[in-house]
């Protein structure tokens, strides 16, 4: 081996070691560093951000809702919010978007998604009753909710050429949401994972940390999902949110 190749090997080894030591320790939240930056999300002169009453994040008195059904998209686990308390925020986001947005007339944070349940948990024997028991025992409706920002996801879809004009048409689809966080939700997902592996589920198929909690506020065409390739984390923060007492 030449001296040059050896040097490259040693240097790349050192670089890898440095990366391993420099990455955030497990359990430490790198987003706190990002959010601590005064200019994140980037302030817009025409719209500095939105406000939300603190009461919208206190869901202690909102009843727990169980969601189950026979179809592949019918079963999930959620933390229910009072949609009426998010109406003003939704309208402000709609005004900033500049076009009417669609919404489902309700507000929730999905804690276990339909694909997670249908594709991974249910085949191992985890039931909706298991999810409900875990969530109720964790007092999910009393979980403290921290609002991080208003997120926006965009997806450009190109439709196949129409015979009429022969040209490709592109549509930009938008989804808006309140990006939120709660340690209770992470604990619930780890408890679901324990139940899953207790039933013989393969641990690597369900990651409690692979979760992007958000409250959908509206969307232009349809809601956008992980399956569309969008991530609703703080990576998608669009405007700041200020919680007011
Ligand atoms: C949340 O609301 C409940 C009543 O629904 C109240 O008892 C409790 O003090 C509130 N919690 C906070 C942190 O304001
Ligand atoms: C389930 O949801 C996905 C994503 O929205 C959708 O593509 C699929 O068609 C749905 N399946 C059924 C049976 O509704």
PDB file of C-alpha atoms and ligand atoms in Angstrom:
ATOM      1  CA  UNK A   1       0.000   0.000   0.000  1.00  0.00           C
ATOM      2  CA  UNK A   2       1.377   3.387  -0.957  1.00  0.00           C
ATOM      3  CA  UNK A   3       2.059   6.049   1.657  1.00  0.00           C
ATOM      4  CA  UNK A   4      -0.654   8.213   0.079  1.00  0.00           C
ATOM      5  CA  UNK A   5      -3.308   5.492   0.340  1.00  0.00           C
ATOM      6  CA  UNK A   6      -2.290   4.746   3.891  1.00  0.00           C
ATOM      7  CA  UNK A   7      -2.537   8.425   4.788  1.00  0.00           C
ATOM      8  CA  UNK A   8      -6.027   8.604   3.256  1.00  0.00           C
ATOM      9  CA  UNK A   9      -7.083   5.542   5.232  1.00  0.00           C
ATOM     10  CA  UNK A  10      -5.797   6.967   8.506  1.00  0.00           C
ATOM     11  CA  UNK A  11      -7.375  10.381   7.840  1.00  0.00           C
ATOM     12  CA  UNK A  12     -10.779   8.922   6.960  1.00  0.00           C
ATOM     13  CA  UNK A  13     -10.616   6.762  10.083  1.00  0.00           C
ATOM     14  CA  UNK A  14      -9.917   9.832  12.204  1.00  0.00           C
ATOM     15  CA  UNK A  15     -12.764  11.725  10.522  1.00  0.00           C
ATOM     16  CA  UNK A  16     -15.229   8.894  11.227  1.00  0.00           C
ATOM     17  CA  UNK A  17     -14.142   8.762  14.872  1.00  0.00           C
ATOM     18  CA  UNK A  18     -14.570  12.532  15.169  1.00  0.00           C
ATOM     19  CA  UNK A  19     -18.089  12.301  13.664  1.00  0.00           C
ATOM     20  CA  UNK A  20     -19.081   9.601  16.149  1.00  0.00           C
ATOM     21  CA  UNK A  21     -17.969  11.774  19.053  1.00  0.00           C
ATOM     22  CA  UNK A  22     -19.399  15.014  17.708  1.00  0.00           C
ATOM     23  CA  UNK A  23     -22.921  13.802  16.948  1.00  0.00           C
ATOM     24  CA  UNK A  24     -25.537  14.599  19.629  1.00  0.00           C
ATOM     25  CA  UNK A  25     -25.706  12.093  22.469  1.00  0.00           C
ATOM     26  CA  UNK A  26     -28.751   9.839  22.496  1.00  0.00           C
ATOM     27  CA  UNK A  27     -31.647  11.444  24.347  1.00  0.00           C
ATOM     28  CA  UNK A  28     -30.360  14.932  23.658  1.00  0.00           C
ATOM     29  CA  UNK A  29     -32.641  16.894  21.349  1.00  0.00           C
ATOM     30  CA  UNK A  30     -30.666  18.591  18.599  1.00  0.00           C
ATOM     31  CA  UNK A  31     -33.761  20.588  17.599  1.00  0.00           C
ATOM     32  CA  UNK A  32     -33.467  22.591  20.795  1.00  0.00           C
ATOM     33  CA  UNK A  33     -30.243  24.028  19.431  1.00  0.00           C
ATOM     34  CA  UNK A  34     -31.909  24.766  16.105  1.00  0.00           C
ATOM     35  CA  UNK A  35     -34.969  26.342  17.723  1.00  0.00           C
ATOM     36  CA  UNK A  36     -32.781  28.398  20.033  1.00  0.00           C
ATOM     37  CA  UNK A  37     -31.514  30.293  16.981  1.00  0.00           C
ATOM     38  CA  UNK A  38     -33.313  33.673  17.048  1.00  0.00           C
ATOM     39  CA  UNK A  39     -33.909  33.559  13.308  1.00  0.00           C
ATOM     40  CA  UNK A  40     -35.574  30.123  13.139  1.00  0.00           C
ATOM     41  CA  UNK A  41     -38.008  29.777  11.496  1.00  0.00           C
ATOM     42  CA  UNK A  42     -36.872  32.608   9.255  1.00  0.00           C
ATOM     43  CA  UNK A  43     -39.091  35.636  10.064  1.00  0.00           C
ATOM     44  CA  UNK A  44     -41.066  36.985   7.160  1.00  0.00           C
ATOM     45  CA  UNK A  45     -41.591  40.765   7.042  1.00  0.00           C
ATOM     46  CA  UNK A  46     -45.182  40.300   5.863  1.00  0.00           C
ATOM     47  CA  UNK A  47     -46.010  37.645   8.454  1.00  0.00           C
ATOM     48  CA  UNK A  48     -43.963  37.373  11.612  1.00  0.00           C
ATOM     49  CA  UNK A  49     -45.836  34.309  12.823  1.00  0.00           C
ATOM     50  CA  UNK A  50     -49.012  33.164  14.520  1.00  0.00           C
ATOM     51  CA  UNK A  51     -50.434  33.014  18.024  1.00  0.00           C
ATOM     52  CA  UNK A  52     -52.316  30.273  19.805  1.00  0.00           C
ATOM     53  CA  UNK A  53     -54.202  30.416  23.106  1.00  0.00           C
ATOM     54  CA  UNK A  54     -52.633  28.182  25.761  1.00  0.00           C
ATOM     55  CA  UNK A  55     -56.076  26.656  26.395  1.00  0.00           C
ATOM     56  CA  UNK A  56     -55.855  24.960  22.964  1.00  0.00           C
ATOM     57  CA  UNK A  57     -52.955  22.883  24.300  1.00  0.00           C
ATOM     58  CA  UNK A  58     -54.697  21.867  27.537  1.00  0.00           C
ATOM     59  CA  UNK A  59     -56.772  18.866  26.483  1.00  0.00           C
ATOM     60  CA  UNK A  60     -57.297  17.402  29.958  1.00  0.00           C
ATOM     61  CA  UNK A  61     -61.084  17.815  29.630  1.00  0.00           C
ATOM     62  CA  UNK A  62     -61.255  16.565  26.003  1.00  0.00           C
ATOM     63  CA  UNK A  63     -62.536  12.963  25.889  1.00  0.00           C
ATOM     64  CA  UNK A  64     -60.216  10.189  24.650  1.00  0.00           C
ATOM     65  CA  UNK A  65     -61.214   8.914  21.194  1.00  0.00           C
ATOM     66  CA  UNK A  66     -60.625   5.354  20.032  1.00  0.00           C
ATOM     67  CA  UNK A  67     -60.303   4.841  16.251  1.00  0.00           C
ATOM     68  CA  UNK A  68     -60.609   1.389  14.769  1.00  0.00           C
ATOM     69  CA  UNK A  69     -62.113  -0.343  11.764  1.00  0.00           C
ATOM     70  CA  UNK A  70     -61.650  -3.156   9.270  1.00  0.00           C
ATOM     71  CA  UNK A  71     -59.860  -1.220   6.488  1.00  0.00           C
ATOM     72  CA  UNK A  72     -56.079  -0.722   6.190  1.00  0.00           C
ATOM     73  CA  UNK A  73     -56.423   2.981   7.040  1.00  0.00           C
ATOM     74  CA  UNK A  74     -59.111   2.650   9.699  1.00  0.00           C
ATOM     75  CA  UNK A  75     -57.100   2.041  12.876  1.00  0.00           C
ATOM     76  CA  UNK A  76     -54.743   4.464  14.575  1.00  0.00           C
ATOM     77  CA  UNK A  77     -53.959   6.004  17.959  1.00  0.00           C
ATOM     78  CA  UNK A  78     -54.509   9.688  18.571  1.00  0.00           C
ATOM     79  CA  UNK A  79     -54.403  12.489  21.138  1.00  0.00           C
ATOM     80  CA  UNK A  80     -57.572  14.533  20.583  1.00  0.00           C
ATOM     81  CA  UNK A  81     -57.603  18.339  20.649  1.00  0.00           C
ATOM     82  CA  UNK A  82     -60.502  20.776  20.733  1.00  0.00           C
ATOM     83  CA  UNK A  83     -60.734  21.876  17.086  1.00  0.00           C
ATOM     84  CA  UNK A  84     -62.772  24.990  17.965  1.00  0.00           C
ATOM     85  CA  UNK A  85     -59.788  26.406  19.887  1.00  0.00           C
ATOM     86  CA  UNK A  86     -57.625  26.084  16.757  1.00  0.00           C
ATOM     87  CA  UNK A  87     -60.097  27.823  14.415  1.00  0.00           C
ATOM     88  CA  UNK A  88     -58.484  31.276  14.634  1.00  0.00           C
ATOM     89  CA  UNK A  89     -55.028  29.825  13.946  1.00  0.00           C
ATOM     90  CA  UNK A  90     -56.392  27.805  11.013  1.00  0.00           C
ATOM     91  CA  UNK A  91     -58.043  30.930   9.559  1.00  0.00           C
ATOM     92  CA  UNK A  92     -54.834  32.962   9.988  1.00  0.00           C
ATOM     93  CA  UNK A  93     -52.838  30.247   8.188  1.00  0.00           C
ATOM     94  CA  UNK A  94     -55.462  30.157   5.436  1.00  0.00           C
ATOM     95  CA  UNK A  95     -55.173  33.946   5.041  1.00  0.00           C
ATOM     96  CA  UNK A  96     -51.373  33.671   4.805  1.00  0.00           C
ATOM     97  CA  UNK A  97     -51.712  30.876   2.222  1.00  0.00           C
ATOM     98  CA  UNK A  98     -54.002  33.145   0.204  1.00  0.00           C
ATOM     99  CA  UNK A  99     -56.490  30.446  -0.850  1.00  0.00           C
ATOM    100  CA  UNK A 100     -59.164  28.488   1.014  1.00  0.00           C
ATOM    101  CA  UNK A 101     -57.827  25.288   2.562  1.00  0.00           C
ATOM    102  CA  UNK A 102     -59.582  22.012   3.203  1.00  0.00           C
ATOM    103  CA  UNK A 103     -59.783  20.596   6.707  1.00  0.00           C
ATOM    104  CA  UNK A 104     -61.503  17.712   8.453  1.00  0.00           C
ATOM    105  CA  UNK A 105     -63.299  19.790  11.098  1.00  0.00           C
ATOM    106  CA  UNK A 106     -61.424  18.068  13.910  1.00  0.00           C
ATOM    107  CA  UNK A 107     -57.970  18.269  15.466  1.00  0.00           C
ATOM    108  CA  UNK A 108     -55.688  15.511  16.691  1.00  0.00           C
ATOM    109  CA  UNK A 109     -52.104  14.307  16.929  1.00  0.00           C
ATOM    110  CA  UNK A 110     -51.576  10.847  15.431  1.00  0.00           C
ATOM    111  CA  UNK A 111     -49.430   8.760  17.792  1.00  0.00           C
ATOM    112  CA  UNK A 112     -49.564   5.453  15.889  1.00  0.00           C
ATOM    113  CA  UNK A 113     -50.278   5.801  12.164  1.00  0.00           C
ATOM    114  CA  UNK A 114     -52.638   3.560  10.164  1.00  0.00           C
ATOM    115  CA  UNK A 115     -49.739   2.008   8.171  1.00  0.00           C
ATOM    116  CA  UNK A 116     -47.789   1.305  11.388  1.00  0.00           C
ATOM    117  CA  UNK A 117     -50.808  -0.451  12.832  1.00  0.00           C
ATOM    118  CA  UNK A 118     -51.922  -2.293   9.702  1.00  0.00           C
ATOM    119  CA  UNK A 119     -48.525  -3.283   8.302  1.00  0.00           C
ATOM    120  CA  UNK A 120     -46.473  -3.908  11.433  1.00  0.00           C
ATOM    121  CA  UNK A 121     -48.313  -4.000  14.763  1.00  0.00           C
ATOM    122  CA  UNK A 122     -51.533  -5.850  13.877  1.00  0.00           C
ATOM    123  CA  UNK A 123     -49.759  -8.720  12.041  1.00  0.00           C
ATOM    124  CA  UNK A 124     -47.780  -9.365  15.265  1.00  0.00           C
ATOM    125  CA  UNK A 125     -51.020  -9.500  17.274  1.00  0.00           C
ATOM    126  CA  UNK A 126     -51.134  -5.992  18.768  1.00  0.00           C
ATOM    127  CA  UNK A 127     -54.807  -4.975  18.991  1.00  0.00           C
ATOM    128  CA  UNK A 128     -56.614  -1.648  19.095  1.00  0.00           C
ATOM    129  CA  UNK A 129     -57.530  -2.510  22.704  1.00  0.00           C
ATOM    130  CA  UNK A 130     -53.789  -2.740  23.475  1.00  0.00           C
ATOM    131  CA  UNK A 131     -53.221   0.732  22.010  1.00  0.00           C
ATOM    132  CA  UNK A 132     -56.217   2.184  23.873  1.00  0.00           C
ATOM    133  CA  UNK A 133     -55.122   0.596  27.171  1.00  0.00           C
ATOM    134  CA  UNK A 134     -51.582   1.952  26.840  1.00  0.00           C
ATOM    135  CA  UNK A 135     -52.783   5.448  25.908  1.00  0.00           C
ATOM    136  CA  UNK A 136     -55.404   5.597  28.654  1.00  0.00           C
ATOM    137  CA  UNK A 137     -52.948   4.336  31.299  1.00  0.00           C
ATOM    138  CA  UNK A 138     -50.500   7.046  30.194  1.00  0.00           C
ATOM    139  CA  UNK A 139     -53.336   9.628  30.509  1.00  0.00           C
ATOM    140  CA  UNK A 140     -52.704  10.763  26.983  1.00  0.00           C
ATOM    141  CA  UNK A 141     -55.332  13.516  27.111  1.00  0.00           C
ATOM    142  CA  UNK A 142     -53.450  15.114  30.031  1.00  0.00           C
ATOM    143  CA  UNK A 143     -50.095  14.985  28.216  1.00  0.00           C
ATOM    144  CA  UNK A 144     -48.319  18.353  28.173  1.00  0.00           C
ATOM    145  CA  UNK A 145     -48.089  19.653  24.600  1.00  0.00           C
ATOM    146  CA  UNK A 146     -45.351  21.981  23.415  1.00  0.00           C
ATOM    147  CA  UNK A 147     -46.034  23.889  20.191  1.00  0.00           C
ATOM    148  CA  UNK A 148     -42.847  24.305  18.142  1.00  0.00           C
ATOM    149  CA  UNK A 149     -43.919  26.125  14.979  1.00  0.00           C
ATOM    150  CA  UNK A 150     -46.399  26.138  12.114  1.00  0.00           C
ATOM    151  CA  UNK A 151     -45.130  23.667   9.559  1.00  0.00           C
ATOM    152  CA  UNK A 152     -45.762  23.634   5.816  1.00  0.00           C
ATOM    153  CA  UNK A 153     -45.103  20.799   3.421  1.00  0.00           C
ATOM    154  CA  UNK A 154     -45.156  21.142  -0.350  1.00  0.00           C
ATOM    155  CA  UNK A 155     -45.343  18.507  -3.000  1.00  0.00           C
ATOM    156  CA  UNK A 156     -45.134  19.208  -6.717  1.00  0.00           C
ATOM    157  CA  UNK A 157     -46.925  16.588  -8.787  1.00  0.00           C
ATOM    158  CA  UNK A 158     -46.622  16.356 -12.540  1.00  0.00           C
ATOM    159  CA  UNK A 159     -49.647  14.995 -14.347  1.00  0.00           C
ATOM    160  CA  UNK A 160     -49.189  12.966 -17.518  1.00  0.00           C
ATOM    161  CA  UNK A 161     -49.570  14.999 -20.724  1.00  0.00           C
ATOM    162  CA  UNK A 162     -53.165  15.661 -21.745  1.00  0.00           C
ATOM    163  CA  UNK A 163     -54.074  14.781 -25.366  1.00  0.00           C
ATOM    164  CA  UNK A 164     -55.696  18.218 -25.713  1.00  0.00           C
ATOM    165  CA  UNK A 165     -52.693  20.447 -25.127  1.00  0.00           C
ATOM    166  CA  UNK A 166     -49.947  17.843 -24.997  1.00  0.00           C
ATOM    167  CA  UNK A 167     -48.212  19.685 -22.199  1.00  0.00           C
ATOM    168  CA  UNK A 168     -47.378  18.425 -18.744  1.00  0.00           C
ATOM    169  CA  UNK A 169     -49.313  20.073 -15.946  1.00  0.00           C
ATOM    170  CA  UNK A 170     -47.801  20.531 -12.547  1.00  0.00           C
ATOM    171  CA  UNK A 171     -49.767  21.018  -9.353  1.00  0.00           C
ATOM    172  CA  UNK A 172     -48.296  22.147  -6.058  1.00  0.00           C
ATOM    173  CA  UNK A 173     -50.028  20.611  -3.081  1.00  0.00           C
ATOM    174  CA  UNK A 174     -49.699  22.209   0.346  1.00  0.00           C
ATOM    175  CA  UNK A 175     -50.316  20.939   3.854  1.00  0.00           C
ATOM    176  CA  UNK A 176     -50.151  23.086   6.988  1.00  0.00           C
ATOM    177  CA  UNK A 177     -49.857  21.889  10.548  1.00  0.00           C
ATOM    178  CA  UNK A 178     -48.906  22.798  14.063  1.00  0.00           C
ATOM    179  CA  UNK A 179     -45.662  20.965  14.846  1.00  0.00           C
ATOM    180  CA  UNK A 180     -45.836  19.748  18.440  1.00  0.00           C
ATOM    181  CA  UNK A 181     -43.931  17.647  20.940  1.00  0.00           C
ATOM    182  CA  UNK A 182     -44.674  15.787  24.174  1.00  0.00           C
ATOM    183  CA  UNK A 183     -42.505  13.357  26.144  1.00  0.00           C
ATOM    184  CA  UNK A 184     -45.696  11.394  26.966  1.00  0.00           C
ATOM    185  CA  UNK A 185     -46.162  10.444  23.295  1.00  0.00           C
ATOM    186  CA  UNK A 186     -42.644   9.060  23.047  1.00  0.00           C
ATOM    187  CA  UNK A 187     -43.235   7.020  26.211  1.00  0.00           C
ATOM    188  CA  UNK A 188     -46.511   5.679  24.758  1.00  0.00           C
ATOM    189  CA  UNK A 189     -44.746   4.623  21.555  1.00  0.00           C
ATOM    190  CA  UNK A 190     -42.032   2.815  23.528  1.00  0.00           C
ATOM    191  CA  UNK A 191     -44.753   1.003  25.496  1.00  0.00           C
ATOM    192  CA  UNK A 192     -46.394  -0.038  22.227  1.00  0.00           C
ATOM    193  CA  UNK A 193     -42.973  -1.293  21.060  1.00  0.00           C
ATOM    194  CA  UNK A 194     -42.648  -3.342  24.281  1.00  0.00           C
ATOM    195  CA  UNK A 195     -46.082  -4.880  23.693  1.00  0.00           C
ATOM    196  CA  UNK A 196     -45.103  -5.559  20.051  1.00  0.00           C
ATOM    197  CA  UNK A 197     -41.822  -7.347  20.863  1.00  0.00           C
ATOM    198  CA  UNK A 198     -43.535  -9.108  23.784  1.00  0.00           C
ATOM    199  CA  UNK A 199     -45.769 -10.737  21.163  1.00  0.00           C
ATOM    200  CA  UNK A 200     -42.731 -11.785  19.157  1.00  0.00           C
ATOM    201  CA  UNK A 201     -42.659  -8.761  16.842  1.00  0.00           C
ATOM    202  CA  UNK A 202     -39.376  -7.963  15.150  1.00  0.00           C
ATOM    203  CA  UNK A 203     -37.916  -4.984  17.109  1.00  0.00           C
ATOM    204  CA  UNK A 204     -36.384  -3.372  14.042  1.00  0.00           C
ATOM    205  CA  UNK A 205     -39.768  -3.027  12.303  1.00  0.00           C
ATOM    206  CA  UNK A 206     -41.233  -0.449  14.692  1.00  0.00           C
ATOM    207  CA  UNK A 207     -39.222   2.582  15.763  1.00  0.00           C
ATOM    208  CA  UNK A 208     -40.853   4.526  18.618  1.00  0.00           C
ATOM    209  CA  UNK A 209     -38.681   7.520  17.746  1.00  0.00           C
ATOM    210  CA  UNK A 210     -39.739   7.608  14.069  1.00  0.00           C
ATOM    211  CA  UNK A 211     -42.661   9.905  14.701  1.00  0.00           C
ATOM    212  CA  UNK A 212     -43.388  13.445  13.576  1.00  0.00           C
ATOM    213  CA  UNK A 213     -46.197  14.703  15.846  1.00  0.00           C
ATOM    214  CA  UNK A 214     -48.330  17.458  14.357  1.00  0.00           C
ATOM    215  CA  UNK A 215     -51.884  18.788  14.293  1.00  0.00           C
ATOM    216  CA  UNK A 216     -53.206  19.134  10.753  1.00  0.00           C
ATOM    217  CA  UNK A 217     -54.596  22.632  10.188  1.00  0.00           C
ATOM    218  CA  UNK A 218     -55.466  22.439   6.501  1.00  0.00           C
ATOM    219  CA  UNK A 219     -54.386  21.333   3.049  1.00  0.00           C
ATOM    220  CA  UNK A 220     -54.847  22.590  -0.500  1.00  0.00           C
ATOM    221  CA  UNK A 221     -55.822  19.350  -2.294  1.00  0.00           C
ATOM    222  CA  UNK A 222     -55.438  16.463   0.136  1.00  0.00           C
ATOM    223  CA  UNK A 223     -53.391  15.823   3.251  1.00  0.00           C
ATOM    224  CA  UNK A 224     -49.768  14.842   2.634  1.00  0.00           C
ATOM    225  CA  UNK A 225     -48.182  11.851   4.338  1.00  0.00           C
ATOM    226  CA  UNK A 226     -44.857  10.170   4.959  1.00  0.00           C
ATOM    227  CA  UNK A 227     -45.765   7.904   2.011  1.00  0.00           C
ATOM    228  CA  UNK A 228     -45.663  11.055  -0.161  1.00  0.00           C
ATOM    229  CA  UNK A 229     -42.115  11.667   0.973  1.00  0.00           C
ATOM    230  CA  UNK A 230     -42.798  14.667   3.203  1.00  0.00           C
ATOM    231  CA  UNK A 231     -41.549  14.895   6.784  1.00  0.00           C
ATOM    232  CA  UNK A 232     -43.654  16.947   9.196  1.00  0.00           C
ATOM    233  CA  UNK A 233     -40.861  17.678  11.637  1.00  0.00           C
ATOM    234  CA  UNK A 234     -39.178  20.950  12.558  1.00  0.00           C
ATOM    235  CA  UNK A 235     -37.424  20.573   9.211  1.00  0.00           C
ATOM    236  CA  UNK A 236     -40.728  21.857   7.762  1.00  0.00           C
ATOM    237  CA  UNK A 237     -41.142  24.831  10.143  1.00  0.00           C
ATOM    238  CA  UNK A 238     -42.614  27.688   8.131  1.00  0.00           C
ATOM    239  CA  UNK A 239     -43.682  30.329  10.661  1.00  0.00           C
ATOM    240  CA  UNK A 240     -43.177  30.871  14.365  1.00  0.00           C
ATOM    241  CA  UNK A 241     -45.952  30.197  16.858  1.00  0.00           C
ATOM    242  CA  UNK A 242     -46.412  32.161  20.075  1.00  0.00           C
ATOM    243  CA  UNK A 243     -48.551  30.588  22.784  1.00  0.00           C
ATOM    244  CA  UNK A 244     -50.499  33.262  24.675  1.00  0.00           C
ATOM    245  CA  UNK A 245     -52.043  32.796  28.130  1.00  0.00           C
TER     246      UNK A 245
HETATM  247  C1  LIG B   1     -56.087  22.309  32.225  1.00  0.00           C
HETATM  248  O1  LIG B   1     -57.493  22.327  32.294  1.00  0.00           O
HETATM  249  C2  LIG B   1     -58.005  21.733  33.466  1.00  0.00           C
HETATM  250  C3  LIG B   1     -59.515  21.781  33.372  1.00  0.00           C
HETATM  251  O2  LIG B   1     -59.950  21.261  32.170  1.00  0.00           O
HETATM  252  C4  LIG B   1     -57.510  22.455  34.699  1.00  0.00           C
HETATM  253  O3  LIG B   1     -57.973  21.800  35.864  1.00  0.00           O
HETATM  254  C5  LIG B   1     -55.993  22.484  34.703  1.00  0.00           C
HETATM  255  O4  LIG B   1     -55.529  23.284  35.769  1.00  0.00           O
HETATM  256  C6  LIG B   1     -55.465  23.037  33.396  1.00  0.00           C
HETATM  257  N1  LIG B   1     -54.014  22.897  33.359  1.00  0.00           N
HETATM  258  C7  LIG B   1     -53.203  23.914  33.109  1.00  0.00           C
HETATM  259  C8  LIG B   1     -51.750  23.592  33.090  1.00  0.00           C
HETATM  260  O5  LIG B   1     -53.612  25.039  32.904  1.00  0.00           O
HETATM  261  C1  LIG B   2     -55.008   4.357   2.530  1.00  0.00           C
HETATM  262  O1  LIG B   2     -54.334   5.615   2.564  1.00  0.00           O
HETATM  263  C2  LIG B   2     -53.364   5.754   1.544  1.00  0.00           C
HETATM  264  C3  LIG B   2     -52.636   7.055   1.781  1.00  0.00           C
HETATM  265  O2  LIG B   2     -53.533   8.124   1.884  1.00  0.00           O
HETATM  266  C4  LIG B   2     -54.038   5.681   0.177  1.00  0.00           C
HETATM  267  O3  LIG B   2     -53.073   5.786  -0.824  1.00  0.00           O
HETATM  268  C5  LIG B   2     -54.794   4.364   0.050  1.00  0.00           C
HETATM  269  O4  LIG B   2     -55.512   4.367  -1.148  1.00  0.00           O
HETATM  270  C6  LIG B   2     -55.750   4.177   1.227  1.00  0.00           C
HETATM  271  N1  LIG B   2     -56.336   2.851   1.143  1.00  0.00           N
HETATM  272  C7  LIG B   2     -57.642   2.661   1.292  1.00  0.00           C
HETATM  273  C8  LIG B   2     -58.098   1.256   1.154  1.00  0.00           C
HETATM  274  O5  LIG B   2     -58.410   3.573   1.538  1.00  0.00           O
END
